[in-house]
XYZ file of C-alpha atoms in Angstrom:
68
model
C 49.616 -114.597 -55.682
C 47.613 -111.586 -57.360
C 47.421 -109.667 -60.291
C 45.808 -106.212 -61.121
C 42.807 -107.129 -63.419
C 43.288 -104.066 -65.477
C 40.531 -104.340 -68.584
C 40.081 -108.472 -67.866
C 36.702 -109.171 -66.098
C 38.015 -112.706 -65.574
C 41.130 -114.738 -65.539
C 42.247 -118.061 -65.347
C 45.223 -119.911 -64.912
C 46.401 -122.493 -67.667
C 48.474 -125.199 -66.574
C 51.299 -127.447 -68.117
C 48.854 -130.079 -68.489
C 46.452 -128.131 -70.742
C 43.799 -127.914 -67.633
C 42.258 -124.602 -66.496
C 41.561 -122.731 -62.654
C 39.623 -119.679 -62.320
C 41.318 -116.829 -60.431
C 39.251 -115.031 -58.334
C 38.188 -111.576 -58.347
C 37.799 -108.963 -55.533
C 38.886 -105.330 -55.318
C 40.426 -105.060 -59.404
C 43.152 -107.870 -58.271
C 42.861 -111.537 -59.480
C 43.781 -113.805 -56.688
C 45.388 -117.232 -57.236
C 47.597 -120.220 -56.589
C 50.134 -122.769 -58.204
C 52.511 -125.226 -56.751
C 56.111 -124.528 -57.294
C 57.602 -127.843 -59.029
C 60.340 -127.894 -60.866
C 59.894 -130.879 -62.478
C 56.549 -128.641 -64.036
C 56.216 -125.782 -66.303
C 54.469 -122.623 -64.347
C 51.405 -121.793 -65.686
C 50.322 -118.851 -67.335
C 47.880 -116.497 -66.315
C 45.128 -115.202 -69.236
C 42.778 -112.406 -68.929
C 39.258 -112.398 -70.733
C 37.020 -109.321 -71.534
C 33.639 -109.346 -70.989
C 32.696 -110.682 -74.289
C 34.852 -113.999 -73.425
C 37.969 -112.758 -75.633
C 41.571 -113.225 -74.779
C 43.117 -109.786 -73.788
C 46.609 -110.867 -71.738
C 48.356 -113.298 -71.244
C 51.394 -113.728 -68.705
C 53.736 -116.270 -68.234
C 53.869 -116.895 -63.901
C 57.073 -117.243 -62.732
C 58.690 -120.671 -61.402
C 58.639 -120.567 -57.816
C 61.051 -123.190 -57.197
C 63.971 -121.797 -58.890
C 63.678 -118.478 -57.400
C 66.030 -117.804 -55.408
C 68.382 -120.880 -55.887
């Protein structure tokens, strides 16, 4: 999936079980990836400024159920 970075210089994504993946950045899009499992809370995506401070936050949708 991607995102438009907008005013984040980084994101990352934070998962149900409280761990952390960087999304990558190229071209002002953040490019990442999650497994769809419904038996798992999607994770949300948050994007830093420069200085390290939160500035979004979005809740990913759960690919599983989409669709269904």
């Amino acid at each position: 999936m991607w995102a438009a970075a907008g005013g984040a210089a980084r994101a990352e994504l934070r998962l149900a079980d409280g761990t952390t993946r960087s999304a990558l950045l190229a071209e002002g899009q953040f490019f990442f990836w999650y497994l769809a499992d419904e038996r798992v809370d999607p994770p949300t995506l948050v994007g830093y400024d420069a200085a390290g401070r939160a500035v979004a936050e979005h809740p990913l949708p759960d690919l599983d159920r989409i669709g269904r």
